Amino acid sequence: MRVSQPTPIPYGKQFIDDDDIAAVVATLKSGWITQGPAIDQFEQAMAAFCGAKHAVVVCNATAALHIGALALDLKPGDRLWTTPNTFVASANCGLYCGAMVDFVDVDPRTYNMSVSALRVKLAAAATNGTLPKIIVPVDFSGQSCEMAEIRALAAGHGIKVMEDASHAVGGEYRGQKIGGGQHADLTIFSFHPVKIMTTGEGGMLLTNDDALHQKLIRLRSHGITRDPRFTQHPPDGPWSYEQVDLGFNYRITDLQAALGASQLKKLPMFVQRRRELAARYDEKLATLPLTRPWQHPDTLSAWHLYVIQVDPAKRLAVYEGLKAAGIHAQIHYIPVHTQPWYRGLGFKSGDFPAAEAYYAGALSLPMYYGLSAADQDRVIAALKAALEA
């Protein structure tokens, strides 16, 4: 007799409804597949939602980080600093530009870039001539970094700030939407399917700087422009264009932008549900032998992830126990500096002890809009059983 397996519960997934499908179908019927009006509409809607002047949508957040770094004039010989507790793209964007990459250790409560560690590292770098051109703080799990403090420290040394808010669309910092640009030159969002809202694949940059905006538009499309403000020669005719930058094909389609604009209408609902799920986890996990995520009072997290800390000696067994129950937890993140490529650049275990200590016990529980109370209870019961095994 075949034993039925429990329905799998992933750590994250998208939510698509009939309105989203209708938006994509309408775009298919409009005659525009790519580089049409849906892109401008999505960009304008997101900029308005966040309170930013400009938004530029691209094919994924890695592309956004890359052209963001280029637009901020990162070049070979320059330096970019980010956090070791992130996906590798936050660091790789510096390498793509030929720059050197370094890291700032994390705060042991928020798991975001530590302001105190940044202050010490900047003071040392100012003395020895190794200051970065760009700092990339990462809003881990949906909670904003201490952006006002980071911005102030960076400004004191003439350093640009590119906020990697891939986890944090819909979140808030000091009463303002993340992405509004109050404390960053550029803000990056991700619209991957496991993120808070999706375009299938996609990313976005937001800025209040007109020159950066124009540079980003060119970089996402081969460095080509028809705008007479940026061309160097009189046009041969109405068909003329000029390549004025070395850009890339990082464009997104109208189909994806239409989906994004439809998803954006539901973003407050998505975030509210995630906050309800986080509060429910907080309540029901209070008596278990684990550490729940701490929230800085200046922030309202978008709750892309709900990350607990368990005994490092038991984490693998807990992970496997959840998996056996059909629950697919995840680990966010293996510290970037311990990856083989970065070890090859000279980094080693022990360089950023707070990030490494965090990683040793980290476990991301399922967190997504469609997670039902019954499924969340199943996660909690399986976690309890795994911890007690």
Short mmCIF file of C-alpha atoms in Angstrom, two decimals:
data_model
loop_
_atom_site.label_atom_id
_atom_site.label_comp_id
_atom_site.label_asym_id
_atom_site.label_seq_id
_atom_site.Cartn_x
_atom_site.Cartn_y
_atom_site.Cartn_z
CA MET A 1 0.00 0.00 0.00
CA ARG A 2 1.40 3.37 -1.05
CA VAL A 3 1.89 5.88 1.77
CA SER A 4 0.82 9.36 0.75
CA GLN A 5 3.46 12.04 1.09
CA PRO A 6 2.69 15.36 2.75
CA THR A 7 2.08 18.27 0.39
CA PRO A 8 5.36 20.16 0.15
CA ILE A 9 5.56 23.61 1.72
CA PRO A 10 8.30 25.73 0.09
CA TYR A 11 10.19 28.50 1.88
CA GLY A 12 8.80 31.03 -0.61
CA LYS A 13 6.61 31.27 -3.72
CA GLN A 14 4.80 33.77 -5.89
CA PHE A 15 1.08 34.61 -5.78
CA ILE A 16 -0.59 35.11 -9.16
CA ASP A 17 -4.30 35.87 -9.49
CA ASP A 18 -6.74 36.45 -12.37
CA ASP A 19 -5.98 40.18 -12.44
CA ASP A 20 -2.30 39.43 -13.05
CA ILE A 21 -3.15 37.00 -15.85
CA ALA A 22 -5.56 39.49 -17.41
CA ALA A 23 -2.89 42.21 -17.35
CA VAL A 24 -0.43 40.00 -19.22
CA VAL A 25 -3.08 38.86 -21.72
CA ALA A 26 -4.10 42.45 -22.36
CA THR A 27 -0.49 43.31 -23.14
CA LEU A 28 -0.21 40.36 -25.51
CA LYS A 29 -3.28 41.63 -27.34
CA SER A 30 -2.03 45.22 -27.41
CA GLY A 31 0.61 44.55 -30.04
CA TRP A 32 3.48 45.39 -27.67
CA ILE A 33 5.71 42.54 -26.51
CA THR A 34 8.75 44.51 -25.40
CA GLN A 35 9.92 48.13 -25.04
CA GLY A 36 6.36 49.44 -25.06
CA PRO A 37 4.17 51.55 -22.78
CA ALA A 38 3.81 48.96 -20.00
CA ILE A 39 7.44 49.56 -18.98
CA ASP A 40 6.97 53.30 -18.48
CA GLN A 41 3.70 52.68 -16.64
CA PHE A 42 5.31 50.21 -14.24
CA GLU A 43 8.27 52.49 -13.59
CA GLN A 44 6.06 55.50 -12.92
CA ALA A 45 3.78 53.50 -10.60
CA MET A 46 6.69 52.13 -8.55
CA ALA A 47 8.39 55.52 -8.30
CA ALA A 48 5.13 57.04 -7.06
CA PHE A 49 4.59 54.22 -4.56
CA CYS A 50 8.06 54.65 -3.06
CA GLY A 51 8.18 58.45 -3.30
CA ALA A 52 11.17 58.43 -5.66
CA LYS A 53 11.67 60.66 -8.69
CA HIS A 54 12.78 57.93 -11.11
CA ALA A 55 12.60 54.16 -11.55
CA VAL A 56 14.38 52.02 -14.15
CA VAL A 57 13.24 48.41 -14.56
CA VAL A 58 15.67 45.76 -15.84
CA CYS A 59 15.81 42.02 -16.43
CA ASN A 60 16.92 41.08 -12.89
CA ALA A 61 18.36 42.58 -9.73
CA THR A 62 21.88 41.39 -10.57
CA ALA A 63 21.72 43.51 -13.73
CA ALA A 64 20.41 46.39 -11.62
CA LEU A 65 23.37 46.13 -9.26
CA HIS A 66 25.80 45.97 -12.18
CA ILE A 67 24.58 49.04 -14.04
CA GLY A 68 24.01 50.83 -10.74
CA ALA A 69 27.69 50.42 -9.90
CA LEU A 70 28.66 51.53 -13.40
CA ALA A 71 26.39 54.58 -13.22
CA LEU A 72 28.11 55.53 -9.96
CA ASP A 73 31.38 55.42 -11.90
CA LEU A 74 32.91 52.34 -10.29
CA LYS A 75 36.08 51.50 -12.24
CA PRO A 76 39.11 49.21 -12.08
CA GLY A 77 41.19 50.16 -9.07
CA ASP A 78 38.16 51.42 -7.10
CA ARG A 79 36.65 49.64 -4.11
CA LEU A 80 33.13 48.50 -3.26
CA TRP A 81 32.13 47.39 0.23
CA THR A 82 29.10 45.31 1.08
CA THR A 83 28.01 42.79 3.71
CA PRO A 84 29.05 39.12 3.81
CA ASN A 85 25.46 38.17 4.70
CA THR A 86 23.90 38.47 1.26
CA PHE A 87 23.56 36.69 -2.05
CA VAL A 88 26.79 36.84 -4.06
CA ALA A 89 25.34 39.36 -6.56
CA SER A 90 25.71 42.21 -4.03
CA ALA A 91 29.48 41.72 -4.15
CA ASN A 92 29.89 40.41 -7.69
CA CYS A 93 28.64 43.69 -9.17
CA GLY A 94 31.87 45.28 -7.99
CA LEU A 95 33.99 42.59 -9.64
CA TYR A 96 32.06 43.03 -12.90
CA CYS A 97 33.34 46.61 -12.94
CA GLY A 98 36.94 45.56 -12.29
CA ALA A 99 36.85 46.97 -8.77
CA MET A 100 38.10 45.45 -5.53
CA VAL A 101 35.48 44.13 -3.11
CA ASP A 102 35.56 44.07 0.67
CA PHE A 103 33.01 43.42 3.39
CA VAL A 104 31.71 44.99 6.60
CA ASP A 105 30.62 42.59 9.33
CA VAL A 106 27.00 42.35 10.46
CA ASP A 107 25.07 43.49 13.51
CA PRO A 108 24.36 40.35 15.58
CA ARG A 109 20.72 41.38 16.14
CA THR A 110 19.54 42.59 12.72
CA TYR A 111 22.04 40.60 10.59
CA ASN A 112 22.40 43.78 8.52
CA MET A 113 25.60 45.76 8.00
CA SER A 114 26.91 46.89 11.39
CA VAL A 115 27.14 50.67 11.73
CA SER A 116 29.81 50.37 14.41
CA ALA A 117 31.91 48.00 12.26
CA LEU A 118 31.50 50.35 9.29
CA ARG A 119 32.64 53.34 11.34
CA VAL A 120 35.81 51.55 12.48
CA LYS A 121 36.59 50.21 9.01
CA LEU A 122 36.11 53.62 7.37
CA ALA A 123 38.42 55.30 9.88
CA ALA A 124 41.13 52.75 9.14
CA ALA A 125 40.60 53.04 5.37
CA ALA A 126 40.81 56.83 5.52
CA THR A 127 44.18 56.49 7.22
CA ASN A 128 45.66 53.95 4.80
CA GLY A 129 44.11 55.26 1.57
CA THR A 130 41.74 52.36 0.89
CA LEU A 131 38.32 54.03 1.11
CA PRO A 132 35.60 52.57 -1.11
CA LYS A 133 33.84 54.51 -3.86
CA ILE A 134 30.53 52.71 -3.16
CA ILE A 135 28.99 51.08 -0.09
CA VAL A 136 26.22 48.51 -0.71
CA PRO A 137 24.18 47.90 2.47
CA VAL A 138 21.70 45.03 2.10
CA ASP A 139 18.23 45.14 3.70
CA PHE A 140 18.41 41.52 4.78
CA SER A 141 15.10 39.61 5.06
CA GLY A 142 13.11 42.79 4.35
CA GLN A 143 14.33 44.91 7.26
CA SER A 144 16.03 48.19 6.37
CA CYS A 145 19.59 48.79 7.39
CA GLU A 146 20.31 51.79 9.63
CA MET A 147 20.43 53.88 6.49
CA ALA A 148 20.61 57.35 8.03
CA GLU A 149 23.73 56.42 9.96
CA ILE A 150 25.28 54.61 6.98
CA ARG A 151 24.56 57.56 4.71
CA ALA A 152 26.09 60.01 7.16
CA LEU A 153 29.26 57.94 7.52
CA ALA A 154 29.55 57.55 3.75
CA ALA A 155 28.93 61.23 3.06
CA GLY A 156 31.72 62.16 5.46
CA HIS A 157 34.16 60.48 3.07
CA GLY A 158 32.48 61.32 -0.25
CA ILE A 159 31.28 57.74 -0.74
CA LYS A 160 28.18 56.81 -2.77
CA VAL A 161 25.50 54.51 -1.31
CA MET A 162 23.65 51.87 -3.33
CA GLU A 163 21.02 50.25 -1.10
CA ASP A 164 20.36 46.64 -2.05
CA ALA A 165 16.72 46.39 -1.03
CA SER A 166 16.06 43.25 -3.05
CA HIS A 167 14.29 41.79 -0.01
CA ALA A 168 12.52 44.94 1.06
CA VAL A 169 10.03 46.27 -1.50
CA GLY A 170 7.04 47.50 0.51
CA GLY A 171 9.05 47.92 3.70
CA GLU A 172 9.53 51.16 5.62
CA TYR A 173 12.32 53.02 7.39
CA ARG A 174 11.60 55.88 9.78
CA GLY A 175 8.06 56.19 8.47
CA GLN A 176 8.99 56.36 4.78
CA LYS A 177 8.82 53.71 2.08
CA ILE A 178 12.11 52.02 1.24
CA GLY A 179 13.17 53.19 -2.20
CA GLY A 180 12.34 56.85 -1.74
CA GLY A 181 16.03 57.75 -1.89
CA GLN A 182 16.28 59.74 1.33
CA HIS A 183 19.46 57.89 2.34
CA ALA A 184 20.83 56.36 -0.87
CA ASP A 185 21.96 57.42 -4.32
CA LEU A 186 20.36 54.28 -5.75
CA THR A 187 18.01 51.63 -4.37
CA ILE A 188 17.70 48.17 -5.88
CA PHE A 189 14.61 45.91 -5.86
CA SER A 190 14.25 42.29 -6.99
CA PHE A 191 11.12 40.77 -8.51
CA HIS A 192 12.22 37.12 -8.56
CA PRO A 193 9.31 34.70 -7.93
CA VAL A 194 10.28 34.02 -4.30
CA LYS A 195 10.39 37.73 -3.52
CA ILE A 196 7.47 39.80 -2.22
CA MET A 197 6.11 40.68 -5.67
CA THR A 198 7.21 39.30 -9.02
CA THR A 199 7.67 40.03 -12.69
CA GLY A 200 8.86 36.44 -13.30
CA GLU A 201 12.45 37.65 -13.36
CA GLY A 202 13.18 41.32 -12.93
CA GLY A 203 14.87 44.07 -10.99
CA MET A 204 14.63 47.83 -10.59
CA LEU A 205 16.72 50.85 -9.67
CA LEU A 206 15.23 53.94 -8.04
CA THR A 207 16.92 57.31 -7.80
CA ASN A 208 16.24 61.01 -7.34
CA ASP A 209 19.20 62.00 -9.49
CA ASP A 210 18.31 63.05 -13.05
CA ALA A 211 21.77 62.34 -14.46
CA LEU A 212 21.91 58.87 -12.90
CA HIS A 213 18.46 58.14 -14.31
CA GLN A 214 19.55 58.97 -17.86
CA LYS A 215 22.76 56.98 -17.47
CA LEU A 216 20.84 53.91 -16.28
CA ILE A 217 18.43 54.10 -19.20
CA ARG A 218 21.36 54.02 -21.62
CA LEU A 219 23.27 51.28 -19.79
CA ARG A 220 20.30 48.89 -19.80
CA SER A 221 20.04 49.12 -23.61
CA HIS A 222 23.52 48.87 -25.16
CA GLY A 223 24.52 52.42 -24.24
CA ILE A 224 22.39 53.70 -27.12
CA THR A 225 20.47 56.96 -27.17
CA ARG A 226 18.51 59.15 -29.58
CA ASP A 227 18.30 61.97 -27.06
CA PRO A 228 20.03 65.05 -28.58
CA ARG A 229 21.24 66.05 -25.10
CA PHE A 230 23.63 63.11 -25.16
CA THR A 231 24.49 62.56 -28.83
CA GLN A 232 27.71 63.91 -30.31
CA HIS A 233 26.84 64.47 -33.98
CA PRO A 234 23.94 65.89 -36.00
CA PRO A 235 21.51 63.08 -36.92
CA ASP A 236 21.57 61.56 -40.42
CA GLY A 237 17.81 61.37 -40.21
CA PRO A 238 14.93 60.44 -37.89
CA TRP A 239 16.34 56.90 -37.71
CA SER A 240 19.64 57.98 -36.18
CA TYR A 241 20.98 56.76 -32.86
CA GLU A 242 24.36 56.78 -31.17
CA GLN A 243 26.12 54.43 -28.80
CA VAL A 244 27.63 56.76 -26.21
CA ASP A 245 28.27 54.22 -23.42
CA LEU A 246 29.31 50.58 -23.32
CA GLY A 247 25.93 49.25 -22.23
CA PHE A 248 24.18 45.90 -22.07
CA ASN A 249 20.95 44.24 -23.09
CA TYR A 250 19.42 44.27 -19.62
CA ARG A 251 15.93 45.18 -20.80
CA ILE A 252 12.70 43.69 -19.50
CA THR A 253 9.60 42.92 -21.58
CA ASP A 254 6.21 44.60 -21.58
CA LEU A 255 4.70 41.28 -20.50
CA GLN A 256 6.81 41.29 -17.34
CA ALA A 257 6.19 44.97 -16.69
CA ALA A 258 2.43 44.45 -17.00
CA LEU A 259 2.65 41.66 -14.44
CA GLY A 260 4.73 43.89 -12.17
CA ALA A 261 2.25 46.76 -12.36
CA SER A 262 -0.58 44.40 -11.48
CA GLN A 263 1.40 42.89 -8.60
CA LEU A 264 2.24 46.36 -7.30
CA LYS A 265 -1.46 47.02 -6.72
CA LYS A 266 -1.45 44.08 -4.30
CA LEU A 267 1.88 44.90 -2.64
CA PRO A 268 0.36 46.46 0.53
CA MET A 269 -1.80 43.35 0.91
CA PHE A 270 1.22 41.08 0.38
CA VAL A 271 3.27 42.90 3.01
CA GLN A 272 0.44 43.07 5.53
CA ARG A 273 -0.08 39.30 5.30
CA ARG A 274 3.63 38.68 5.75
CA ARG A 275 3.60 40.84 8.87
CA GLU A 276 0.67 38.83 10.21
CA LEU A 277 2.55 35.58 9.56
CA ALA A 278 5.68 36.95 11.24
CA ALA A 279 3.68 38.00 14.30
CA ARG A 280 2.11 34.55 14.42
CA TYR A 281 5.52 32.89 14.23
CA ASP A 282 6.77 35.21 16.98
CA GLU A 283 3.91 34.18 19.25
CA LYS A 284 3.96 30.44 18.61
CA LEU A 285 7.75 30.02 18.66
CA ALA A 286 8.26 31.98 21.87
CA THR A 287 8.78 28.91 24.07
CA LEU A 288 10.99 26.90 21.69
CA PRO A 289 14.80 26.72 22.01
CA LEU A 290 15.59 29.15 19.20
CA THR A 291 16.16 32.85 18.56
CA ARG A 292 13.45 34.76 16.70
CA PRO A 293 14.32 37.66 14.37
CA TRP A 294 14.78 41.00 16.14
CA GLN A 295 13.32 44.15 14.61
CA HIS A 296 14.93 47.56 14.88
CA PRO A 297 12.39 50.15 16.12
CA ASP A 298 13.16 52.42 13.13
CA THR A 299 11.98 49.79 10.66
CA LEU A 300 8.83 48.10 9.41
CA SER A 301 10.09 44.99 7.65
CA ALA A 302 8.56 43.70 4.43
CA TRP A 303 9.33 40.19 5.76
CA HIS A 304 10.73 38.55 2.66
CA LEU A 305 12.28 36.02 5.05
CA TYR A 306 11.59 34.82 8.58
CA VAL A 307 15.00 33.64 9.84
CA ILE A 308 15.46 31.88 13.14
CA GLN A 309 18.65 30.82 14.90
CA VAL A 310 18.95 27.28 16.21
CA ASP A 311 21.77 25.41 17.93
CA PRO A 312 24.42 25.08 15.18
CA ALA A 313 25.09 21.51 16.31
CA LYS A 314 21.45 20.63 15.61
CA ARG A 315 20.76 22.71 12.50
CA LEU A 316 21.33 19.95 9.94
CA ALA A 317 19.09 17.56 11.88
CA VAL A 318 16.38 20.23 12.18
CA TYR A 319 16.65 21.01 8.47
CA GLU A 320 16.38 17.32 7.58
CA GLY A 321 13.50 16.83 10.03
CA LEU A 322 11.54 19.61 8.36
CA LYS A 323 12.34 18.21 4.93
CA ALA A 324 11.07 14.75 5.95
CA ALA A 325 7.80 16.43 6.95
CA GLY A 326 7.51 18.03 3.51
CA ILE A 327 8.71 21.46 4.63
CA HIS A 328 11.47 23.00 2.58
CA ALA A 329 13.34 25.45 4.76
CA GLN A 330 16.34 27.35 3.41
CA ILE A 331 19.62 28.85 4.60
CA HIS A 332 20.22 32.56 3.93
CA TYR A 333 23.18 33.03 3.40
CA ILE A 334 26.50 31.25 3.23
CA PRO A 335 28.82 34.22 3.91
CA VAL A 336 30.10 35.52 0.57
CA HIS A 337 33.72 35.80 1.71
CA THR A 338 33.83 32.03 2.36
CA GLN A 339 32.88 31.15 -1.22
CA PRO A 340 35.76 29.59 -3.22
CA TRP A 341 35.98 32.53 -5.65
CA TYR A 342 36.36 35.01 -2.79
CA ARG A 343 38.80 32.77 -0.92
CA GLY A 344 40.81 32.97 -4.12
CA LEU A 345 40.88 36.74 -3.65
CA GLY A 346 42.42 36.33 -0.20
CA PHE A 347 39.42 36.16 2.15
CA LYS A 348 39.26 33.40 4.75
CA SER A 349 37.08 32.01 7.51
CA GLY A 350 37.34 34.18 10.61
CA ASP A 351 37.50 37.46 8.69
CA PHE A 352 33.93 38.45 9.61
CA PRO A 353 33.06 36.54 12.78
CA ALA A 354 29.59 37.99 13.38
CA ALA A 355 28.40 36.96 9.92
CA GLU A 356 29.94 33.51 10.34
CA ALA A 357 28.35 33.03 13.77
CA TYR A 358 24.98 34.08 12.34
CA TYR A 359 25.29 31.65 9.43
CA ALA A 360 26.13 28.72 11.71
CA GLY A 361 22.63 28.67 13.21
CA ALA A 362 20.48 30.38 10.56
CA LEU A 363 17.34 28.72 9.22
CA SER A 364 14.69 30.42 7.04
CA LEU A 365 11.16 29.18 7.65
CA PRO A 366 8.41 29.26 5.00
CA MET A 367 7.16 32.81 4.47
CA TYR A 368 4.91 33.84 1.59
CA TYR A 369 1.54 35.50 1.01
CA GLY A 370 -0.35 32.26 0.31
CA LEU A 371 0.89 30.43 3.43
CA SER A 372 -2.25 29.41 5.30
CA ALA A 373 -2.61 29.30 9.07
CA ALA A 374 -2.98 25.52 8.87
CA ASP A 375 0.23 25.16 6.87
CA GLN A 376 2.04 27.53 9.21
CA ASP A 377 0.88 25.41 12.14
CA ARG A 378 2.25 22.37 10.33
CA VAL A 379 5.62 24.13 9.99
CA ILE A 380 5.64 25.00 13.68
CA ALA A 381 4.70 21.47 14.76
CA ALA A 382 7.39 19.95 12.55
CA LEU A 383 9.96 22.42 13.84
CA LYS A 384 9.07 21.60 17.44
CA ALA A 385 9.38 17.88 16.75
CA ALA A 386 12.73 18.33 15.00
CA LEU A 387 14.12 20.44 17.84
CA GLU A 388 13.04 17.84 20.40
CA ALA A 389 14.31 14.82 18.44
#
